[in-house]
Coordinates of C-alpha atoms and ligand atoms in Angstrom, one line a residue:
Chain A
M1 CA 41.8 -42.5 -2.0
F2 CA 41.4 -39.6 -4.5
K3 CA 39.4 -37.8 -1.7
L4 CA 42.2 -38.3 0.7
V5 CA 44.7 -36.8 -1.8
V6 CA 42.5 -33.8 -2.4
Q7 CA 41.7 -33.2 1.4
N8 CA 45.2 -33.4 2.5
L9 CA 46.0 -30.5 -0.1
L10 CA 43.3 -28.4 1.3
R11 CA 44.5 -28.9 4.7
H12 CA 47.0 -26.2 4.1
P13 CA 45.1 -24.0 1.5
L14 CA 47.5 -21.5 1.2
R15 CA 50.6 -23.7 0.9
S16 CA 48.8 -25.7 -1.7
I17 CA 48.0 -22.3 -3.5
L18 CA 51.5 -20.8 -2.9
T19 CA 53.0 -24.1 -4.3
V20 CA 50.8 -24.3 -7.6
G21 CA 51.6 -20.3 -8.3
S22 CA 55.2 -20.9 -7.9
V23 CA 55.3 -23.9 -10.3
C24 CA 52.4 -21.9 -12.3
V25 CA 55.1 -18.7 -12.6
A26 CA 57.9 -21.1 -13.4
V27 CA 56.4 -22.8 -16.1
F28 CA 55.1 -19.9 -17.7
L29 CA 58.6 -18.4 -17.5
L30 CA 60.2 -21.2 -19.0
C31 CA 57.7 -21.2 -21.8
L32 CA 58.4 -17.7 -22.3
L33 CA 62.3 -18.1 -22.3
R34 CA 62.1 -21.2 -24.5
S35 CA 59.6 -19.5 -27.0
I36 CA 62.0 -16.5 -27.4
V37 CA 65.0 -19.0 -28.1
T38 CA 62.4 -20.8 -31.0
T39 CA 61.4 -17.7 -32.2
M40 CA 65.1 -16.7 -32.9
N41 CA 66.0 -19.9 -34.3
A42 CA 62.6 -20.0 -36.7
G43 CA 63.7 -16.4 -37.7
L44 CA 66.7 -17.9 -38.8
E45 CA 65.6 -20.8 -40.4
A46 CA 63.1 -18.9 -42.4
A47 CA 65.5 -16.4 -43.5
S48 CA 65.8 -16.4 -46.9
A49 CA 68.4 -18.7 -49.0
T50 CA 68.4 -16.2 -52.0
R51 CA 68.5 -12.9 -50.4
L52 CA 72.1 -11.3 -49.5
V53 CA 73.0 -8.3 -47.6
A54 CA 75.7 -5.8 -47.9
M55 CA 76.5 -2.9 -45.4
S56 CA 79.6 -1.0 -44.1
S57 CA 82.6 -3.2 -43.1
I58 CA 82.9 -0.8 -40.4
S59 CA 79.4 -1.3 -38.6
L60 CA 75.8 -1.5 -39.4
F61 CA 75.6 1.9 -38.2
V62 CA 77.7 3.9 -40.9
D63 CA 76.5 4.5 -44.3
M64 CA 77.6 3.7 -47.9
P65 CA 77.4 5.8 -50.6
L66 CA 74.4 5.6 -52.9
S67 CA 76.2 5.2 -55.9
Y68 CA 77.0 1.8 -54.7
Q69 CA 73.6 0.6 -55.7
D70 CA 74.4 0.5 -59.5
K71 CA 77.9 -1.0 -59.1
I72 CA 76.3 -4.1 -57.1
A73 CA 73.4 -4.3 -59.1
R74 CA 75.9 -5.1 -62.2
V75 CA 77.5 -8.0 -60.8
E76 CA 76.4 -11.4 -62.3
G77 CA 74.0 -13.3 -60.4
V78 CA 72.4 -10.3 -58.5
E79 CA 68.8 -10.2 -60.0
D80 CA 67.5 -7.5 -57.9
I81 CA 68.3 -4.9 -55.2
V82 CA 66.7 -2.8 -52.7
K83 CA 68.4 -0.4 -50.2
W84 CA 67.3 0.3 -46.8
Q85 CA 68.1 3.3 -44.5
W86 CA 67.2 3.3 -40.8
F87 CA 65.2 6.6 -40.3
G88 CA 65.1 6.5 -36.6
A89 CA 62.5 8.9 -35.9
Y90 CA 59.8 8.5 -33.2
Y91 CA 55.8 8.9 -33.2
Q92 CA 54.6 11.5 -30.5
S93 CA 57.3 10.2 -27.6
P94 CA 60.4 8.4 -28.0
D95 CA 59.2 5.7 -25.9
N96 CA 57.4 4.5 -28.8
F97 CA 60.0 2.6 -30.2
F98 CA 59.7 0.7 -33.7
G99 CA 61.9 0.6 -36.6
Q100 CA 61.2 3.1 -39.9
F101 CA 63.1 2.7 -43.3
A102 CA 63.4 4.6 -46.5
V103 CA 63.0 1.9 -49.1
D104 CA 62.6 1.5 -52.8
P105 CA 58.9 0.3 -52.8
E106 CA 58.8 -1.6 -56.2
R107 CA 62.0 -3.7 -55.2
M108 CA 61.1 -4.4 -51.7
R109 CA 57.7 -5.6 -53.0
A110 CA 59.7 -7.8 -55.8
I111 CA 61.9 -9.1 -53.2
Y112 CA 60.3 -9.5 -50.1
P113 CA 56.9 -11.5 -50.8
E114 CA 56.6 -12.5 -47.4
C115 CA 55.5 -8.8 -46.6
Q116 CA 51.7 -9.1 -47.7
V117 CA 50.5 -5.5 -48.2
E118 CA 46.7 -5.6 -47.7
A119 CA 44.5 -4.1 -50.7
D120 CA 46.1 -2.1 -53.2
G121 CA 48.7 -0.6 -50.5
W122 CA 51.4 -1.2 -52.9
E123 CA 49.8 0.8 -55.6
R124 CA 48.6 3.6 -53.3
L125 CA 52.4 3.9 -52.2
A126 CA 53.5 4.2 -55.9
R127 CA 51.0 7.2 -56.2
T128 CA 51.6 8.9 -52.8
R129 CA 55.0 10.8 -52.5
N130 CA 54.6 10.6 -48.7
G131 CA 53.0 7.5 -48.4
C132 CA 53.9 4.6 -45.9
I133 CA 53.2 1.2 -45.1
V134 CA 53.1 -0.2 -41.4
G135 CA 52.9 -3.8 -40.0
Y136 CA 49.4 -4.6 -38.7
Q137 CA 50.7 -4.6 -35.2
L138 CA 52.1 -1.3 -35.4
A139 CA 48.6 0.0 -36.8
D140 CA 46.8 -1.8 -34.2
Q141 CA 49.1 -0.5 -31.2
F142 CA 48.2 3.4 -32.4
G143 CA 45.0 2.9 -33.9
W144 CA 46.2 4.0 -37.5
K145 CA 44.0 3.6 -40.6
V146 CA 44.6 3.8 -44.2
G147 CA 44.5 7.5 -44.9
D148 CA 45.7 8.7 -41.6
K149 CA 48.7 11.5 -41.7
I150 CA 51.3 10.1 -39.3
P151 CA 53.8 12.7 -38.1
M152 CA 57.1 11.6 -37.4
I153 CA 59.6 13.3 -35.1
G154 CA 63.1 13.1 -37.0
A155 CA 65.9 12.6 -34.4
L156 CA 68.8 11.3 -37.2
F157 CA 67.2 13.2 -40.0
P158 CA 65.4 16.4 -38.9
H159 CA 62.9 17.5 -41.3
P160 CA 64.3 20.8 -43.2
S161 CA 61.5 22.9 -42.0
G162 CA 62.3 22.3 -38.4
S163 CA 58.8 20.6 -37.9
A164 CA 57.7 17.1 -38.2
W165 CA 57.7 14.6 -41.3
E166 CA 54.3 14.0 -42.3
F167 CA 53.5 10.4 -43.7
E168 CA 50.0 9.4 -45.1
L169 CA 49.4 5.7 -44.1
V170 CA 48.4 4.1 -47.4
G171 CA 48.7 0.0 -46.6
V172 CA 49.1 -2.4 -43.9
Y173 CA 51.2 -5.3 -44.6
R174 CA 51.2 -8.5 -42.8
S175 CA 54.1 -10.9 -42.7
T176 CA 53.9 -14.4 -43.7
Q177 CA 57.4 -15.6 -42.1
P178 CA 58.8 -14.9 -38.7
N179 CA 61.9 -13.4 -39.5
F180 CA 60.0 -10.5 -40.7
D181 CA 58.1 -8.5 -38.1
N182 CA 54.8 -6.5 -38.3
R183 CA 56.1 -3.7 -36.2
T184 CA 57.8 -1.9 -38.8
M185 CA 57.2 1.4 -41.1
F186 CA 58.5 1.5 -44.7
F187 CA 58.1 4.6 -46.8
R188 CA 59.5 5.8 -50.2
W189 CA 63.5 6.6 -50.7
D190 CA 62.7 9.4 -53.3
F191 CA 60.6 11.2 -51.2
F192 CA 63.0 10.8 -48.3
E193 CA 65.9 11.9 -50.3
E194 CA 64.3 14.8 -52.3
T195 CA 63.6 16.2 -49.0
L196 CA 66.8 16.1 -47.5
K197 CA 68.2 17.1 -50.9
S198 CA 66.2 20.6 -50.6
D199 CA 68.5 21.2 -47.6
G200 CA 71.7 20.2 -49.1
Q201 CA 71.9 16.8 -47.6
E202 CA 73.1 13.8 -49.3
P203 CA 71.6 10.9 -47.5
G204 CA 73.5 7.5 -47.7
V205 CA 72.5 3.5 -47.2
G206 CA 72.3 1.3 -44.5
V207 CA 72.2 -1.9 -46.1
F208 CA 71.8 -3.3 -49.4
V209 CA 69.5 -6.3 -50.0
M210 CA 70.3 -8.2 -53.1
K211 CA 68.2 -11.1 -54.6
V212 CA 70.0 -13.9 -56.1
G213 CA 68.9 -16.5 -58.4
P214 CA 68.0 -20.1 -57.0
G215 CA 71.1 -21.7 -58.3
A216 CA 73.2 -19.0 -57.7
D217 CA 77.0 -19.1 -56.7
V218 CA 76.5 -17.3 -53.8
P219 CA 80.2 -17.4 -52.2
R220 CA 81.6 -15.7 -55.6
I221 CA 78.7 -13.0 -55.5
L222 CA 79.7 -12.3 -52.0
S223 CA 83.5 -11.8 -52.7
E224 CA 82.9 -10.2 -55.9
V225 CA 80.5 -7.6 -54.0
E226 CA 83.3 -7.1 -51.4
A227 CA 86.0 -7.0 -53.8
L228 CA 84.2 -3.8 -55.8
F229 CA 84.8 -1.5 -53.0
E230 CA 88.1 -3.2 -51.8
N231 CA 90.0 0.3 -52.5
G232 CA 87.1 2.4 -50.8
P233 CA 85.7 4.9 -50.3
M234 CA 83.7 2.6 -48.0
R235 CA 84.6 -1.1 -47.7
V236 CA 81.4 -3.2 -47.8
K237 CA 80.9 -6.6 -45.6
C238 CA 78.5 -9.0 -47.9
D239 CA 76.8 -11.7 -46.1
T240 CA 73.8 -14.3 -46.4
E241 CA 70.5 -13.2 -44.8
S242 CA 70.8 -15.5 -42.1
E243 CA 74.2 -15.0 -41.3
F244 CA 73.2 -11.2 -41.4
T245 CA 70.6 -12.2 -39.0
R246 CA 72.6 -14.1 -36.7
Q247 CA 75.1 -11.5 -36.3
F248 CA 72.6 -9.0 -35.6
M249 CA 71.2 -11.2 -32.9
S250 CA 74.7 -11.7 -31.5
M251 CA 75.3 -8.2 -30.8
M252 CA 72.8 -8.7 -28.1
G253 CA 75.1 -11.7 -26.7
D254 CA 74.4 -15.1 -26.8
I255 CA 70.7 -15.0 -25.6
P256 CA 69.9 -18.5 -25.9
M257 CA 72.8 -19.6 -23.6
F258 CA 71.9 -16.4 -21.3
L259 CA 68.3 -17.5 -21.5
G260 CA 69.2 -21.4 -20.5
W261 CA 71.0 -20.1 -17.4
I262 CA 67.8 -18.2 -16.2
G263 CA 65.6 -21.2 -17.2
T264 CA 67.8 -23.4 -15.3
G265 CA 67.9 -21.0 -12.4
V266 CA 64.1 -21.0 -12.4
L267 CA 63.6 -24.5 -12.4
V268 CA 65.9 -24.9 -9.4
A269 CA 64.3 -22.4 -7.3
I270 CA 60.9 -23.7 -7.9
L271 CA 62.1 -27.6 -7.5
L272 CA 63.4 -26.4 -4.1
G273 CA 60.4 -24.9 -3.0
A274 CA 58.0 -27.9 -4.5
V275 CA 60.4 -30.1 -2.5
N276 CA 60.0 -28.2 0.6
T277 CA 56.3 -28.1 0.4
M278 CA 56.1 -32.1 -0.1
L279 CA 58.6 -33.0 2.5
M280 CA 56.6 -30.9 5.2
A281 CA 53.2 -32.5 3.9
G282 CA 55.3 -35.9 4.4
R283 CA 56.2 -35.4 7.8
E284 CA 52.3 -34.5 8.8
Q285 CA 51.0 -37.4 7.4
I286 CA 53.2 -40.0 8.6
H287 CA 50.6 -40.9 11.3
D288 CA 48.0 -40.9 8.9
V289 CA 50.2 -43.4 6.7
G290 CA 50.3 -45.5 10.0
I291 CA 46.5 -45.7 10.0
L292 CA 46.3 -46.5 6.4
K293 CA 48.6 -49.4 6.7
A294 CA 46.8 -50.8 10.0
L295 CA 43.4 -50.3 7.5
G296 CA 44.9 -52.7 5.3
F297 CA 46.2 -50.6 2.6
T298 CA 49.6 -51.3 1.1
D299 CA 53.2 -49.8 1.2
G300 CA 52.4 -49.0 -2.5
D301 CA 49.2 -47.6 -1.5
S302 CA 50.9 -45.1 0.9
F303 CA 53.5 -44.2 -1.7
R304 CA 50.6 -43.4 -4.4
V305 CA 48.8 -41.1 -1.7
L306 CA 52.0 -39.0 -1.4
I307 CA 53.4 -38.8 -4.9
S308 CA 49.8 -38.2 -6.3
Q309 CA 49.8 -34.9 -4.0
S310 CA 52.9 -33.8 -5.4
L311 CA 52.1 -34.7 -8.9
F312 CA 48.4 -33.0 -8.6
L313 CA 50.0 -29.7 -7.4
C314 CA 52.8 -29.6 -9.9
T315 CA 50.4 -30.4 -12.9
L316 CA 47.8 -27.9 -11.8
G317 CA 50.6 -25.4 -11.6
G318 CA 52.1 -26.4 -14.6
A319 CA 48.8 -26.4 -16.6
A320 CA 48.4 -23.0 -15.4
G321 CA 51.5 -21.7 -16.5
V322 CA 51.4 -23.3 -20.1
G323 CA 47.8 -21.8 -20.2
L324 CA 48.9 -18.4 -19.0
A325 CA 51.9 -18.5 -21.6
L326 CA 49.6 -19.3 -24.5
L327 CA 46.6 -16.7 -23.3
T328 CA 49.6 -14.0 -23.0
A329 CA 51.4 -15.2 -26.7
G330 CA 49.5 -12.6 -28.4
F331 CA 50.7 -9.7 -25.9
F332 CA 54.3 -10.8 -25.9
E333 CA 54.1 -11.2 -29.8
V334 CA 53.6 -7.5 -29.7
V335 CA 55.7 -6.3 -26.8
L336 CA 58.7 -8.6 -28.1
G337 CA 57.8 -8.3 -31.7
Q338 CA 60.4 -5.4 -32.4
F339 CA 63.2 -7.7 -30.8
F340 CA 62.0 -11.2 -31.5
P341 CA 59.6 -10.8 -34.5
G342 CA 57.1 -13.4 -34.9
Y343 CA 57.0 -14.8 -31.4
H344 CA 55.2 -17.5 -30.7
I345 CA 54.7 -20.7 -28.5
A346 CA 56.0 -23.7 -30.4
P347 CA 53.9 -26.8 -29.7
S348 CA 57.4 -28.5 -28.5
T349 CA 57.3 -26.0 -25.8
S350 CA 54.1 -26.7 -24.2
V351 CA 55.3 -30.4 -24.4
M352 CA 58.3 -29.6 -22.9
A353 CA 56.6 -27.3 -20.2
V354 CA 54.2 -30.7 -19.5
V355 CA 57.3 -32.9 -19.2
V356 CA 59.0 -30.7 -16.8
T357 CA 56.0 -30.3 -14.7
V358 CA 55.7 -34.0 -14.3
L359 CA 59.4 -34.2 -13.6
I360 CA 59.1 -31.8 -10.9
G361 CA 56.1 -33.5 -9.5
F362 CA 57.8 -36.7 -9.3
A363 CA 61.2 -35.2 -8.1
A364 CA 59.4 -33.2 -5.0
G365 CA 57.2 -36.0 -4.0
I366 CA 59.6 -38.9 -4.3
V367 CA 61.5 -38.4 -1.1
P368 CA 58.4 -38.2 1.1
A369 CA 56.7 -41.1 -0.8
W370 CA 59.3 -43.3 -0.4
R371 CA 59.8 -42.7 3.2
A372 CA 56.0 -43.6 3.6
K373 CA 56.2 -46.5 1.8
N374 CA 59.2 -47.7 3.7
M375 CA 57.8 -46.7 7.3
R376 CA 56.5 -49.5 9.4
C377 CA 53.0 -49.3 10.6
V378 CA 53.8 -49.4 14.4
E379 CA 56.7 -47.0 13.8
A380 CA 54.1 -44.6 12.3
L381 CA 51.2 -45.0 14.5
R382 CA 53.7 -43.9 17.2
T383 CA 54.5 -40.7 15.7
G384 CA 52.6 -38.0 17.5
V385 CA 49.6 -36.2 15.4
Chain B
M1 CA 36.3 -78.7 18.5
S2 CA 37.1 -76.2 15.7
D3 CA 40.4 -74.6 15.3
P4 CA 40.8 -71.4 17.7
M5 CA 40.4 -68.0 15.8
I6 CA 44.0 -67.3 17.4
R7 CA 46.5 -69.4 18.0
V8 CA 50.0 -68.0 19.0
R9 CA 52.9 -70.5 19.3
D10 CA 56.1 -69.7 21.2
L11 CA 56.0 -66.5 19.9
S12 CA 58.9 -63.9 21.1
K13 CA 59.7 -60.4 20.6
R14 CA 62.7 -58.5 21.2
Y15 CA 63.6 -55.1 20.7
A16 CA 67.5 -53.7 20.6
R17 CA 67.8 -50.9 23.0
G18 CA 71.1 -49.0 22.7
G19 CA 73.4 -52.3 23.1
E20 CA 71.1 -54.5 25.0
T21 CA 68.1 -56.4 23.7
L22 CA 64.9 -56.2 25.6
T23 CA 62.7 -59.3 25.3
V24 CA 59.4 -58.1 25.4
L25 CA 57.4 -61.3 24.7
D26 CA 59.2 -64.4 25.6
R27 CA 58.1 -67.9 24.0
L28 CA 54.3 -66.9 24.6
N29 CA 51.4 -69.7 23.8
L30 CA 48.0 -68.6 23.7
E31 CA 44.8 -69.9 22.1
M32 CA 41.9 -67.7 21.7
E33 CA 38.3 -69.2 20.5
E34 CA 36.2 -67.9 17.9
G35 CA 33.4 -65.5 18.9
R36 CA 34.5 -64.9 22.2
F37 CA 35.4 -61.5 24.2
Y38 CA 39.2 -61.6 25.5
A39 CA 40.6 -58.6 27.7
L40 CA 44.3 -58.6 28.0
M41 CA 45.6 -57.0 31.5
G42 CA 49.1 -56.2 32.5
P43 CA 51.1 -53.7 33.9
S44 CA 52.5 -50.7 31.7
G45 CA 55.4 -51.9 29.5
S46 CA 54.2 -55.8 29.8
G47 CA 54.3 -55.6 26.2
K48 CA 50.4 -55.6 25.6
T49 CA 50.2 -53.4 22.8
T50 CA 53.6 -55.4 21.1
L51 CA 51.2 -58.5 21.4
L52 CA 48.2 -56.8 19.9
N53 CA 50.3 -55.4 17.0
L54 CA 51.7 -58.7 16.3
I55 CA 48.4 -60.7 16.2
G56 CA 47.0 -57.9 13.7
G57 CA 50.1 -58.2 11.5
L58 CA 51.2 -54.7 12.1
D59 CA 54.6 -56.1 13.4
T60 CA 56.6 -59.3 12.8
P61 CA 57.6 -61.4 15.5
D62 CA 61.4 -62.6 15.9
S63 CA 60.3 -66.1 16.4
G64 CA 57.1 -68.1 16.8
S65 CA 54.2 -68.6 15.0
L66 CA 50.6 -67.0 14.8
F67 CA 47.7 -68.3 13.1
V68 CA 45.1 -65.6 12.9
A69 CA 41.5 -66.1 11.4
G70 CA 42.9 -69.2 9.4
E71 CA 45.9 -67.6 8.4
D72 CA 49.5 -68.3 9.2
L73 CA 51.0 -64.9 9.1
A74 CA 54.2 -65.7 8.6
R75 CA 53.5 -67.1 5.2
L76 CA 52.1 -63.9 4.0
S77 CA 54.2 -61.5 2.0
G78 CA 53.9 -57.4 3.0
A79 CA 51.1 -57.1 0.5
E80 CA 49.3 -60.2 1.3
L81 CA 49.6 -59.2 4.9
A82 CA 48.1 -55.8 4.2
H83 CA 45.1 -57.1 2.1
W84 CA 44.3 -60.0 5.0
R85 CA 44.5 -57.4 7.5
G86 CA 42.0 -55.3 5.6
A87 CA 39.8 -58.1 5.4
S88 CA 39.9 -60.1 8.5
V89 CA 40.9 -57.7 11.3
G90 CA 39.4 -54.5 12.7
F91 CA 41.7 -52.2 14.9
V92 CA 40.5 -49.8 17.7
F93 CA 43.3 -47.6 19.2
Q94 CA 43.4 -45.8 22.2
G95 CA 44.1 -42.4 20.4
F96 CA 41.4 -43.2 17.9
N97 CA 43.5 -42.7 14.9
L98 CA 40.9 -41.1 12.6
I99 CA 42.0 -39.3 9.5
P100 CA 41.7 -35.7 10.2
V101 CA 41.0 -34.1 7.0
L102 CA 38.3 -36.8 6.4
T103 CA 34.7 -36.8 7.9
A104 CA 33.2 -39.4 9.8
I105 CA 31.8 -41.2 7.0
E106 CA 34.8 -40.9 4.7
N107 CA 36.8 -42.4 7.6
V108 CA 34.4 -45.3 7.8
M109 CA 34.4 -45.8 3.7
L110 CA 38.2 -45.9 3.7
P111 CA 38.4 -49.5 4.5
L112 CA 35.8 -50.4 2.0
T113 CA 37.9 -48.7 -1.0
L114 CA 40.2 -51.7 -0.6
T115 CA 37.0 -53.9 -1.8
S116 CA 35.0 -54.4 -4.7
L117 CA 32.0 -52.6 -3.5
S118 CA 30.6 -50.0 -5.6
K119 CA 30.7 -46.3 -4.2
A120 CA 27.1 -46.3 -3.4
Q121 CA 27.4 -49.5 -1.6
R122 CA 30.2 -48.4 0.3
R123 CA 28.5 -45.4 1.4
K124 CA 25.5 -47.6 2.5
N125 CA 27.7 -50.0 4.6
A126 CA 29.5 -47.1 6.1
E127 CA 26.0 -45.3 7.1
T128 CA 24.7 -48.6 8.4
A129 CA 28.1 -48.8 10.4
L130 CA 27.8 -45.1 12.0
R131 CA 24.0 -45.9 12.5
L132 CA 25.1 -48.9 14.6
V133 CA 27.1 -47.2 16.6
G134 CA 24.9 -44.1 17.2
L135 CA 26.3 -41.7 15.0
G136 CA 23.8 -41.9 12.2
D137 CA 23.7 -37.8 12.6
R138 CA 27.0 -37.1 12.6
L139 CA 28.2 -38.3 9.2
D140 CA 29.7 -35.1 7.9
H141 CA 31.6 -34.1 10.9
R142 CA 35.1 -34.1 10.8
P143 CA 37.0 -35.7 14.0
R144 CA 38.0 -32.4 15.3
Q145 CA 34.2 -31.3 15.4
L146 CA 33.4 -34.9 17.6
S147 CA 33.8 -35.5 21.4
G148 CA 36.5 -38.4 22.3
G149 CA 33.8 -40.7 22.6
Q150 CA 32.0 -40.1 19.5
E151 CA 35.5 -40.1 17.8
Q152 CA 36.1 -43.7 19.2
R153 CA 32.8 -44.9 18.1
V154 CA 33.6 -43.7 14.5
A155 CA 36.7 -45.8 14.9
I156 CA 34.8 -49.0 15.9
A157 CA 32.4 -48.1 13.2
R158 CA 35.3 -48.4 10.9
A159 CA 36.7 -51.5 12.4
I160 CA 33.7 -53.5 11.8
V161 CA 32.4 -51.9 8.5
T162 CA 34.4 -54.7 6.4
D163 CA 33.0 -57.4 8.6
P164 CA 36.1 -58.9 9.9
K165 CA 36.3 -62.0 12.4
V166 CA 38.3 -60.4 14.6
I167 CA 38.3 -57.2 16.4
L168 CA 41.8 -55.8 18.3
A169 CA 41.4 -53.0 20.3
D170 CA 44.1 -51.4 22.4
E171 CA 43.1 -49.4 25.6
P172 CA 39.9 -48.3 23.7
T173 CA 38.7 -46.5 26.8
G174 CA 41.8 -45.1 27.9
D175 CA 41.6 -41.7 26.9
L176 CA 37.5 -41.8 27.6
D177 CA 35.4 -40.5 30.3
R178 CA 33.6 -42.8 32.4
K179 CA 30.2 -42.6 30.4
S180 CA 31.8 -42.3 26.8
A181 CA 33.8 -45.4 28.0
E182 CA 30.8 -47.5 29.3
Q183 CA 29.1 -46.5 25.7
V184 CA 32.4 -47.9 23.9
L185 CA 32.1 -51.1 26.3
D186 CA 28.3 -51.5 25.6
L187 CA 29.1 -51.4 21.7
L188 CA 31.9 -53.9 22.0
Q189 CA 29.8 -56.3 24.0
R190 CA 27.2 -56.0 21.7
L191 CA 29.5 -56.8 18.7
N192 CA 30.4 -59.8 20.2
R193 CA 26.9 -60.9 21.4
E194 CA 24.8 -60.1 18.3
F195 CA 27.5 -60.2 15.5
K196 CA 29.7 -62.9 16.9
K197 CA 32.8 -61.2 16.6
T198 CA 36.2 -62.5 18.2
I199 CA 37.3 -59.6 20.4
L200 CA 40.6 -58.8 22.1
M201 CA 40.5 -55.7 24.2
V202 CA 43.8 -54.5 25.8
T203 CA 42.7 -52.5 29.2
H204 CA 44.4 -52.1 32.6
D205 CA 40.9 -51.0 34.2
P206 CA 39.5 -54.1 36.0
H207 CA 36.3 -52.5 35.3
A208 CA 36.4 -52.6 32.0
A209 CA 37.8 -56.3 31.9
E210 CA 34.7 -57.2 33.8
R211 CA 33.0 -57.2 30.2
A212 CA 35.1 -59.7 29.1
Q213 CA 34.3 -63.5 29.0
S214 CA 38.0 -64.3 29.5
V215 CA 40.9 -62.3 31.0
V216 CA 44.4 -63.1 30.1
H217 CA 47.2 -61.6 32.4
L218 CA 50.4 -60.7 30.8
D219 CA 53.5 -59.7 33.0
K220 CA 57.3 -59.8 32.0
G221 CA 56.7 -61.1 28.6
Q222 CA 55.1 -64.1 30.2
L223 CA 51.3 -65.1 30.5
G224 CA 49.8 -65.5 33.5
R225 CA 46.5 -67.2 34.7
I226 CA 43.2 -67.0 32.1
E227 CA 40.3 -66.2 34.3
H228 CA 36.8 -67.4 32.6
N229 CA 33.9 -65.0 33.6
D230 CA 31.0 -66.1 31.3
A231 CA 28.3 -65.6 34.0
G232 CA 29.6 -62.3 35.1
A233 CA 29.9 -60.9 31.5
A234 CA 26.5 -61.9 30.8
A235 CA 25.1 -60.2 33.5
R236 CA 26.6 -56.8 32.4
Ligands
ADP401 N1 60.0 -50.1 18.9 C1 60.4 -50.1 20.1 N2 61.8 -50.3 20.4 C2 62.2 -50.2 21.5 N3 61.5 -50.6 22.7 C3 59.9 -50.8 22.2 C4 59.4 -50.5 21.2 N4 58.1 -50.8 21.3 C5 58.1 -51.2 22.5 N5 59.0 -51.1 23.3 C6 59.1 -51.6 24.4 O1 58.6 -52.8 24.7 C7 57.9 -52.7 26.3 C8 56.5 -53.3 26.0 O2 56.0 -52.3 25.2 P1 54.2 -52.2 25.1 O3 53.7 -53.5 24.2 O4 54.0 -51.0 24.3 O5 53.7 -52.2 26.4 P2 52.4 -52.0 26.7 O6 51.4 -52.1 25.6 O7 51.9 -53.3 27.8 O8 52.6 -50.9 27.8 C9 58.0 -51.6 26.8 O9 59.3 -51.3 27.9 C10 58.5 -50.5 25.6 O10 59.1 -49.3 25.9
MG402 MG1 49.8 -50.3 25.3

């Protein structure tokens, strides 16, 4: 019986391969799409409950005055504060996109325990005025080693000298949380500020991140910070980190829903392909079904011969698809890291892929298998070969 | 006297054909003894295939009863009928009806997958059957790589491999040349003589019918005379 199933699949090797291949690609895509969603959700869930973010109420791209830092720090319940400024420079080519931020290193270290810097990177940063730390994925991508000089060409903040900013790599970090990506560069605020000041510029701040105590009255703190700057010069919008992340992501549109539609489309397309293959196979094998029944095989056996072929093809394709997704997870972690930090394939995604595969197998095989089961032997034998 | 191997009682079969009904078999009565070789003759469209299919349990009658190899077929459910068929009847068709994607030995082993035999045992029995039909050197050929006569002999090996009591052959030589036809007829005759198989062979070739011990004539849904030709068949 097994032999018969396999040999029937080998009857049209190209057709079988194409079906396996298309199921493989579809399942791979499903895994990818779902992983993006689970990764986004993981980012939201991992967002710290004890971190608040303040930004300009106009937009994320508008700066706040530097002087706000001390005022916010004095709000009751705010234990620590760090400022971030989007640097927007590039390395070698504008195509090498990754984020760079000027931050307060000591504050950063205290507020972001998930940012684990290897060896004595934090200490070196404290000693090195133009030092920087980068995520390990970035270091891997460009082959950077600690001690390397990294020239960055300023786009938002051109260097006063007219040439590139030069940073020295002093440490590499690894994130222990999915919401903190491994492809970012951080460097010292004082270096950034003093360099610009030498040219008469006054840099502003993109966001302030506040740390509050575990039992803090978050809503009160949020409104108090906002109230501070109610009358200008720049009004401020303050949110929890997870709300901030959610809004940041929704700037890209309702991604989960969009991906859901793509996924559904992929599924339907692949189901139609598999159904077509199995209908053809079923028609070709009607005569064989008649022979089987004449030899004493039951209607149920005929059903199984056909459904097995469908399940076999789809499971093979599905397994290949999941395998491909798992194999390429590392690659996508890097490629998608900038947008979906911590990209990974959740076990539930693999399980979903397997379930979907088996369902497709059943759905594609059920009609021809049902026909084979109910076909009367004499009629099946009368059909041409 | 022992029970006949095949007993047909008041058997009728009708087909609905665009509004009117066509009575193919009309209250037929027939008995066939165990271990005899019967030929069933009649003009085209006289219902020979229909009768053979009914006896083999491939089709169900509109009325009447069928006792074949000790079973009352009307009492068997669909699955029981299938199992009975696998164990008690071997079919040989005009068009050979081998499974094209399987080799000769795989085709012959197929009905044995319904038994409790081990894989090695199945292979051994299938080889024995193929050797018996003179194809011991063609085990791994696909049907397409065989001549018509060879294909039909594979089909015969498949029909006998489960050691059924009854072999039903529907114009087994209809698509074969003279020489291949003779080989197939020799084989059927040998199965009857040496292995005491009860054989019912449909044919409209009088020459082929001479091999049988009895010739049953069917015309317009009715049985005609039955000729016994033991002496003639023995001489062949
Ligand atoms: N499934 C069917 N539906 C309608 N008519 C049928 C069917 N099977 C056979 N017949 C008709 O029944 C008659 C007997 O057919 P068959 O038993 O095949 O004859 P034979 O084998 O003697 O040539 C023929 O007229 C044939 O057309
Ligand atoms: Mg016929």
